[in-house]
CSV table of C-alpha atoms in Angstrom, one decimal:
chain,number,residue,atom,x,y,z
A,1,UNK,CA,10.6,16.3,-7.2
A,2,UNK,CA,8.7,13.5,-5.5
A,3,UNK,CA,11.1,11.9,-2.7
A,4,UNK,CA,11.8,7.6,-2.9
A,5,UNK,CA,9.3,7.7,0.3
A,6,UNK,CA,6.1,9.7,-1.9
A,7,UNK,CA,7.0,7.0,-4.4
A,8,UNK,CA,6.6,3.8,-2.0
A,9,UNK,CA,3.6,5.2,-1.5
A,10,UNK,CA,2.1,5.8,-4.9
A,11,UNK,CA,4.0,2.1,-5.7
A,12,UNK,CA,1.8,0.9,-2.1
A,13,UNK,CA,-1.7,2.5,-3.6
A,14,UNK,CA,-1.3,0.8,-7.1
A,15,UNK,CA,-0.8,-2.5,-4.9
A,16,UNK,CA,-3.3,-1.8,-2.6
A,17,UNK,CA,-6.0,-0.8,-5.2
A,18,UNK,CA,-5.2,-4.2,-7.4
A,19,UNK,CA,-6.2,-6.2,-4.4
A,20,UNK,CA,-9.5,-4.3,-3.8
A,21,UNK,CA,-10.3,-4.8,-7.3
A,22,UNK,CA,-9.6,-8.4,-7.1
A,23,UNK,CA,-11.5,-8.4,-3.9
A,24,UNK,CA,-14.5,-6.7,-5.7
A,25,UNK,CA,-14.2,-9.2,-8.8
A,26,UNK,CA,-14.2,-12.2,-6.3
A,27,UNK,CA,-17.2,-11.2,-4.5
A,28,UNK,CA,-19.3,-10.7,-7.7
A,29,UNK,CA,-18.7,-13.4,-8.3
A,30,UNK,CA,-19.5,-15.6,-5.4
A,31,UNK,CA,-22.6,-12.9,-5.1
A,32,UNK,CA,-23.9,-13.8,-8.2
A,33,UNK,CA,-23.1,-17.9,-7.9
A,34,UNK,CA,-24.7,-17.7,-4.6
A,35,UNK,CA,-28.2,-15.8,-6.7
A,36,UNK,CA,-28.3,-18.5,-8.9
A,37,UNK,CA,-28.2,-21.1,-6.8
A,38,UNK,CA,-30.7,-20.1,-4.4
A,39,UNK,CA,-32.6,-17.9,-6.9
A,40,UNK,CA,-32.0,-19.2,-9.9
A,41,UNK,CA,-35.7,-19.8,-11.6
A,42,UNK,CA,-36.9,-15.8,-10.9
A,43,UNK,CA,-33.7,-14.8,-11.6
A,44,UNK,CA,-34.0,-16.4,-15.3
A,45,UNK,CA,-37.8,-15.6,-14.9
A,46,UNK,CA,-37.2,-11.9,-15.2
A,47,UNK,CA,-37.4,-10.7,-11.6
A,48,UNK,CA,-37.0,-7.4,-11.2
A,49,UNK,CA,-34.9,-7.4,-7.9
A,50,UNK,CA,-32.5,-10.3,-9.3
A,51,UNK,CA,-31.9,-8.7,-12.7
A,52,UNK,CA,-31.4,-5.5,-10.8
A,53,UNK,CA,-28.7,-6.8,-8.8
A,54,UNK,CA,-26.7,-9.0,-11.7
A,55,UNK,CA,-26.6,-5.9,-13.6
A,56,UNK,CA,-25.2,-4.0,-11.3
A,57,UNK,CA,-22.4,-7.0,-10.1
A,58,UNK,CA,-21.6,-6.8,-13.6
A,59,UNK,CA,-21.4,-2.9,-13.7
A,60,UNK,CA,-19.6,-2.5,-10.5
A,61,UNK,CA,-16.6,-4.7,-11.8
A,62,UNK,CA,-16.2,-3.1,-15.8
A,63,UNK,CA,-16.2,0.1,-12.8
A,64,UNK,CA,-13.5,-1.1,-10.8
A,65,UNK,CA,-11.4,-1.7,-13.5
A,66,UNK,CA,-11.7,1.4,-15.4
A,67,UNK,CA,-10.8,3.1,-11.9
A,68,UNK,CA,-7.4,0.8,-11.3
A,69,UNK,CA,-6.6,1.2,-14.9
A,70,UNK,CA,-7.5,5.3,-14.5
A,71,UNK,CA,-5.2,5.0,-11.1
A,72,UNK,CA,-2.3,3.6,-12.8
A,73,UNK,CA,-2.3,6.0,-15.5
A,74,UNK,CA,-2.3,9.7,-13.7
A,75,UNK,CA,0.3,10.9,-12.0
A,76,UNK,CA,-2.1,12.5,-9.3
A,77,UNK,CA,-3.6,9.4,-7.6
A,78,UNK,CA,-5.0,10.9,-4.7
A,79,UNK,CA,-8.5,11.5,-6.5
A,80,UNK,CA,-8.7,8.2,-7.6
A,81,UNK,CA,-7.7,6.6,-4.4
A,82,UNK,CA,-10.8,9.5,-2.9
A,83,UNK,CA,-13.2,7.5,-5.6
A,84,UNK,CA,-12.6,4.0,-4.6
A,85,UNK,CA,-14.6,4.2,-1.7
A,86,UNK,CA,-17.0,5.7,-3.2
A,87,UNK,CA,-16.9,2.6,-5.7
A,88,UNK,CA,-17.2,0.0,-2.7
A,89,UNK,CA,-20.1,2.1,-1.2
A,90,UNK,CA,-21.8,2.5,-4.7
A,91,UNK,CA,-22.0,-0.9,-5.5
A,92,UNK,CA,-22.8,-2.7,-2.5
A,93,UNK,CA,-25.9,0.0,-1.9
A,94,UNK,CA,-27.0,-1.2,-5.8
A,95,UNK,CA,-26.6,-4.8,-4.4
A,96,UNK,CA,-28.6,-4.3,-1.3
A,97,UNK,CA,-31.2,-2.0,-2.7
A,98,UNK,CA,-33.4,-4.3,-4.6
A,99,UNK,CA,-34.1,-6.1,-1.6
A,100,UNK,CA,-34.9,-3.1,0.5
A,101,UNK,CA,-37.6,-2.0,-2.2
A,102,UNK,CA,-39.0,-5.4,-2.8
A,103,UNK,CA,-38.3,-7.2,0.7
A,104,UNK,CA,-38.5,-11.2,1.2
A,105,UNK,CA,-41.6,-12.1,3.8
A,106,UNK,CA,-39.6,-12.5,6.3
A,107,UNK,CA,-37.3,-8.8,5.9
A,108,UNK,CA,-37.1,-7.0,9.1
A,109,UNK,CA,-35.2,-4.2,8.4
A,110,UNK,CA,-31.3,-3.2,6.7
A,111,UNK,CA,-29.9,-2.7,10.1
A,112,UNK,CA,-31.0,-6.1,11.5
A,113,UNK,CA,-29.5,-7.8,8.0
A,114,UNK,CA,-25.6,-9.1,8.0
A,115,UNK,CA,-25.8,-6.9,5.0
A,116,UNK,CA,-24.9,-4.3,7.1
A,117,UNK,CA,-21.4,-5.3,8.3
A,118,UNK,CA,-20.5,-4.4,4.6
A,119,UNK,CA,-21.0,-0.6,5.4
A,120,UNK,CA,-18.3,-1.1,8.3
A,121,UNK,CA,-15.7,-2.8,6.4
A,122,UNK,CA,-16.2,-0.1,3.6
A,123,UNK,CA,-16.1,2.6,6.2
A,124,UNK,CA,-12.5,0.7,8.0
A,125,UNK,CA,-11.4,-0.6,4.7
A,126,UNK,CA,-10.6,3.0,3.3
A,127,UNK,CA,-8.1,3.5,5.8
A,128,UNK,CA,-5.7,1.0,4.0
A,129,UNK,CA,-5.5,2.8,0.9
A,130,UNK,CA,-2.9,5.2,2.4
A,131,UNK,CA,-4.9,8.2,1.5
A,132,UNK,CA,-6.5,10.4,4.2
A,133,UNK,CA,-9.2,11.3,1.6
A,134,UNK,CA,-9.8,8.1,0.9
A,135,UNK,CA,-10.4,7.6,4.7
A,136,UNK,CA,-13.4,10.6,4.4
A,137,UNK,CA,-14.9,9.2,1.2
A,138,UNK,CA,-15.6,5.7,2.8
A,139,UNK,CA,-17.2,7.6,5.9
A,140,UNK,CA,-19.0,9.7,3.4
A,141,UNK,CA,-20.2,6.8,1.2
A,142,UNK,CA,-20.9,4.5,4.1
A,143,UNK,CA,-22.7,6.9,6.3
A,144,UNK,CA,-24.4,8.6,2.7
A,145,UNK,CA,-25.8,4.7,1.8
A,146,UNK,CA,-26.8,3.2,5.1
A,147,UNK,CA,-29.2,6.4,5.5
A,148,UNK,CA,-31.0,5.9,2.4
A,149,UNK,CA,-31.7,2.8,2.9
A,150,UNK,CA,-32.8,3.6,6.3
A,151,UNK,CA,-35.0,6.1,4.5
A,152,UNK,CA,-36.1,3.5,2.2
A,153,UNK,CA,-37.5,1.3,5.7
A,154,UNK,CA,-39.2,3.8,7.2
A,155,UNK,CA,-40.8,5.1,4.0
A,156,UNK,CA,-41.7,1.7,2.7
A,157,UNK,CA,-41.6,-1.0,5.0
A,158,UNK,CA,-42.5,0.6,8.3
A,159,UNK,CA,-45.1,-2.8,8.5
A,160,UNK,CA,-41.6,-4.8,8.3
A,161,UNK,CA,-38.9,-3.3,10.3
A,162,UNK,CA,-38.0,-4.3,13.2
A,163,UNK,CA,-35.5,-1.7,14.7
A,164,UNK,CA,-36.0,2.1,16.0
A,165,UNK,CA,-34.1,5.0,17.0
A,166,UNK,CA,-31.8,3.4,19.5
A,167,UNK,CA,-30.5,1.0,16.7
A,168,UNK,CA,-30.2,3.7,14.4
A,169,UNK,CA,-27.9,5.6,17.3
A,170,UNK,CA,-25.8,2.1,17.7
A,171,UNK,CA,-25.6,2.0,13.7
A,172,UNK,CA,-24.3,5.7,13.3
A,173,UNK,CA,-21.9,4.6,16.5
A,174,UNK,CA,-20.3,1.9,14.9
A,175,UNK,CA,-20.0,3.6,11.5
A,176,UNK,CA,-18.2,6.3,13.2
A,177,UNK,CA,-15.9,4.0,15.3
A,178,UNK,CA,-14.8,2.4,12.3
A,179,UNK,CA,-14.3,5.7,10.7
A,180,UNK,CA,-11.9,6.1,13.6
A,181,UNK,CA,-10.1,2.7,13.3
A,182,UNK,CA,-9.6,3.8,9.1
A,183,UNK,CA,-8.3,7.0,10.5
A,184,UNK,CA,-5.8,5.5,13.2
A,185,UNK,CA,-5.0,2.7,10.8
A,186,UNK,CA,-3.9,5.4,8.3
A,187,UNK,CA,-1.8,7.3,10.6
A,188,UNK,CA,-0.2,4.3,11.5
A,189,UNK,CA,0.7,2.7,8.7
A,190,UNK,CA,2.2,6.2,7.4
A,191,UNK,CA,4.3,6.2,10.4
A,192,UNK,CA,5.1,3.1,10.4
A,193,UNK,CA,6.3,3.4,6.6
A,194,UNK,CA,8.0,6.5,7.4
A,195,UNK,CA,10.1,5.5,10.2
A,196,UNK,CA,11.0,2.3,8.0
A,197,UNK,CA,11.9,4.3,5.0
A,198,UNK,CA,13.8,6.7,7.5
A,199,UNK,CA,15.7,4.1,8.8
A,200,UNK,CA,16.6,2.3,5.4
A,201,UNK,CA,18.2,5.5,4.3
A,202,UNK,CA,20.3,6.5,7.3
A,203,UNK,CA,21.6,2.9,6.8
A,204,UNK,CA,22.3,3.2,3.3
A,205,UNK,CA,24.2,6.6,3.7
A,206,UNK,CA,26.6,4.6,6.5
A,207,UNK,CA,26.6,2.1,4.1
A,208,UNK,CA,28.0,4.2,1.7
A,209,UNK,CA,30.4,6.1,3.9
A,210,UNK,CA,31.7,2.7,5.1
A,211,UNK,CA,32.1,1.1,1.7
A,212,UNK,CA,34.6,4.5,1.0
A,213,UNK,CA,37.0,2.8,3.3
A,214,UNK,CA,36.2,-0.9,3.9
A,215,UNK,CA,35.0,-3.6,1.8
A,216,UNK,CA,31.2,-4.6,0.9
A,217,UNK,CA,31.3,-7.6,3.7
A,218,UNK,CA,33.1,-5.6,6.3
A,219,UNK,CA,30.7,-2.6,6.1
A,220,UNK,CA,27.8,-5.2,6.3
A,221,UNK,CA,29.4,-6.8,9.1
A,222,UNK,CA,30.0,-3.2,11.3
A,223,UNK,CA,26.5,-2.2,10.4
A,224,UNK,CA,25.0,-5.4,12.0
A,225,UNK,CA,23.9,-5.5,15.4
A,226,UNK,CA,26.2,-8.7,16.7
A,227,UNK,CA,29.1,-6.4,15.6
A,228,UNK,CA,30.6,-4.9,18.9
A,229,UNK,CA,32.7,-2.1,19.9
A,230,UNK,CA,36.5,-3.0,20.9
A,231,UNK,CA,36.8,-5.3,18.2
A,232,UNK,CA,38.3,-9.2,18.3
A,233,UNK,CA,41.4,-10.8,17.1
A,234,UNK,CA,42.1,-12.4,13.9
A,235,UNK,CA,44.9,-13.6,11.6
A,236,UNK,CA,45.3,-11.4,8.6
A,237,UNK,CA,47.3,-10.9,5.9
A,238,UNK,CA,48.7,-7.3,5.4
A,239,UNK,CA,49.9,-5.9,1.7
A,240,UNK,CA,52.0,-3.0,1.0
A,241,UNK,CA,52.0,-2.1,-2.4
A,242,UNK,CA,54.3,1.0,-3.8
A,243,UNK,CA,54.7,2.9,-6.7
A,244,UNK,CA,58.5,2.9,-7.5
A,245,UNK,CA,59.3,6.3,-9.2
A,246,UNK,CA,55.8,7.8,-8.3
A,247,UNK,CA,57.3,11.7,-7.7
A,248,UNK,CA,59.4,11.7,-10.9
A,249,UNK,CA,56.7,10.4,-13.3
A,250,UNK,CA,54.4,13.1,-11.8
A,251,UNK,CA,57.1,15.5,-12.5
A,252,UNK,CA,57.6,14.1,-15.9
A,253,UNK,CA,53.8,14.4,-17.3
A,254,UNK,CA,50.5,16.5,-17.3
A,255,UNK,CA,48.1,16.0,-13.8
A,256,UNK,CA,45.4,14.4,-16.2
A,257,UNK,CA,47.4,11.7,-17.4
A,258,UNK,CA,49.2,11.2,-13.8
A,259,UNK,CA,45.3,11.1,-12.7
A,260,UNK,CA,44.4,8.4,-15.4
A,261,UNK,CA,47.3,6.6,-14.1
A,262,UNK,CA,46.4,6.8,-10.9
A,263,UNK,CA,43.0,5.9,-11.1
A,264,UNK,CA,44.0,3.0,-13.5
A,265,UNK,CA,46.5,1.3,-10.4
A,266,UNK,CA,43.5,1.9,-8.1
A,267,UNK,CA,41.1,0.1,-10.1
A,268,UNK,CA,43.4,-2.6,-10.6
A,269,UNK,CA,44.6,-3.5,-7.5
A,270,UNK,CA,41.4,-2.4,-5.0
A,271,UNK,CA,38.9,-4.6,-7.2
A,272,UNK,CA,40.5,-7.4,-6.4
A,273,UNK,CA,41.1,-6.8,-2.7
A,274,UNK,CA,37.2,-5.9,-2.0
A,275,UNK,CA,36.8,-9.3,-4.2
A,276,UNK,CA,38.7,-11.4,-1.2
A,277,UNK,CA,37.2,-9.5,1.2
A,278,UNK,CA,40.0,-7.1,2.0
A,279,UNK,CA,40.4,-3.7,3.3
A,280,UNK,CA,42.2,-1.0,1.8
A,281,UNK,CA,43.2,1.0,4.7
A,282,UNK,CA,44.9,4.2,3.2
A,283,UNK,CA,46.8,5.9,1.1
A,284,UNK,CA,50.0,7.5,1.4
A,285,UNK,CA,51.9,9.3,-1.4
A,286,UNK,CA,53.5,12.8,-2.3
A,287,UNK,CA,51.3,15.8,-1.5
């Protein structure tokens, strides 16, 4: 049976994966407004590299929501949550790719592009999905992408590119530093989560044992952290409330009836105390 903390997280993954989809929708669309703009007459012309890259803005986002809308649905999320990575590294590699294969005069390689910061917010991004798969799958995807399109440079525009082995090093270095940041941030945030969740119940059960024996505000008050030991003086008003004949009507009738009278009095006159904020400080009657 899946315990209230597995539930805050399956609630925090549907959150969590709603953003990224937003996130993914917003970008297309600034991707694609910033393509027409700059690009706008080959783009409508028919080039290759531009109709390449609308199609697959467009694709990526019919993707992303078929994945939140598949996430929401099963009761197992954790395969989903492995596939949105997966998502973010498939579609910015269909993005970057066209102009990898047909570079701009003035290309000089992927790594030396800003294009490449993408790979390490995929790759750090993954560990907010509070999934430790998901964590692997953005390594996977990020590490999986940038080396083909590094195999793409020095296939096909060795002429062009302007880095070598010791940027490649720094690039796999920084991939796998934020693959540790994802990882840490995931551990974290569980922690975190779980010590809060931890906490919320332990004051909910001395919530609960309090409100058996004091009222709603006076439990709040003893469970706050102003509230001191030794206690402090205040005028109060004290009731003593009796039930005249109690032992010879519980002679006279059945226990189940003495109990529905019993319980009828309490409801009657502890509601009302709890209501002005009073205390009902024991009971006291024939054994």
């Amino acid at each position: 049976m899946p315990t209230p903390l597995d539930r805050f997280f399956v609630d925090a993954a549907d959150d969590a994966e709603t953003a990224v989809h937003r996130v993914r929708v917003a970008l297309a669309i600034l991707a694609w407004s910033r393509l027409a703009l700059f690009k706008g007459g080959e783009m409508f012309s028919g080039e290759p590299k531009h109709v390449i890259t609308t199609v697959v803005l467009v694709l990526g986002v019919l993707l992303s929501a078929l994945l939140l809308r598949g996430l929401r649905r099963a009761e197992d999320k954790r395969p989903w949550l492995t596939l949105s990575p997966l998502l973010d590294a498939a579609y910015v590699l269909g993005v970057v790719m066209p102009g990898v294969v047909w570079p701009r005069a003035s290309y000089v390689g992927v790594l030396l592009q800003p294009d490449f910061g993408l790979w390490l917010l995929i790759a750090t991004g993954a560990g907010f999905r509070l999934s430790r798969s998901a964590v692997w799958s953005g390594a996977a995807g990020a590490f999986a992408s940038v080396g083909l399109l590094v195999g793409v440079d020095l296939t096909s525009n060795t002429d062009r590119i302007g880095y070598g082995a010791a940027e490649i090093a720094l690039a796999a270095v920084l991939l796998l530093g934020a693959t540790g940041l994802a990882y840490s941030m995931d551990s974290w945030m569980r922690r975190l989560v779980a010590r809060g969740a931890d906490e919320a119940v332990r004051g909910e059960r001395a919530r609960q044992r309090l409100g058996a024996y004091l009222s709603a505000e006076v439990a709040e008050l003893a469970l706050r952290e102003e509230a001191t030991l030794g206690g402090e003086r205040r005028d109060v008003a004290i009731v003593f409330s009796d039930l005249r004949g109690f032992t010879r009507t519980g002679e006279q009738v059945g226990p189940d009836e003495l109990i529905g009278q019993l319980n009828a009095y309490l409801e009657a006159m502890v509601a009302p105390i709890h209501a002005h904020g009073g205390v009902v400080d024991k009971y006291m009657g024939d054994a």
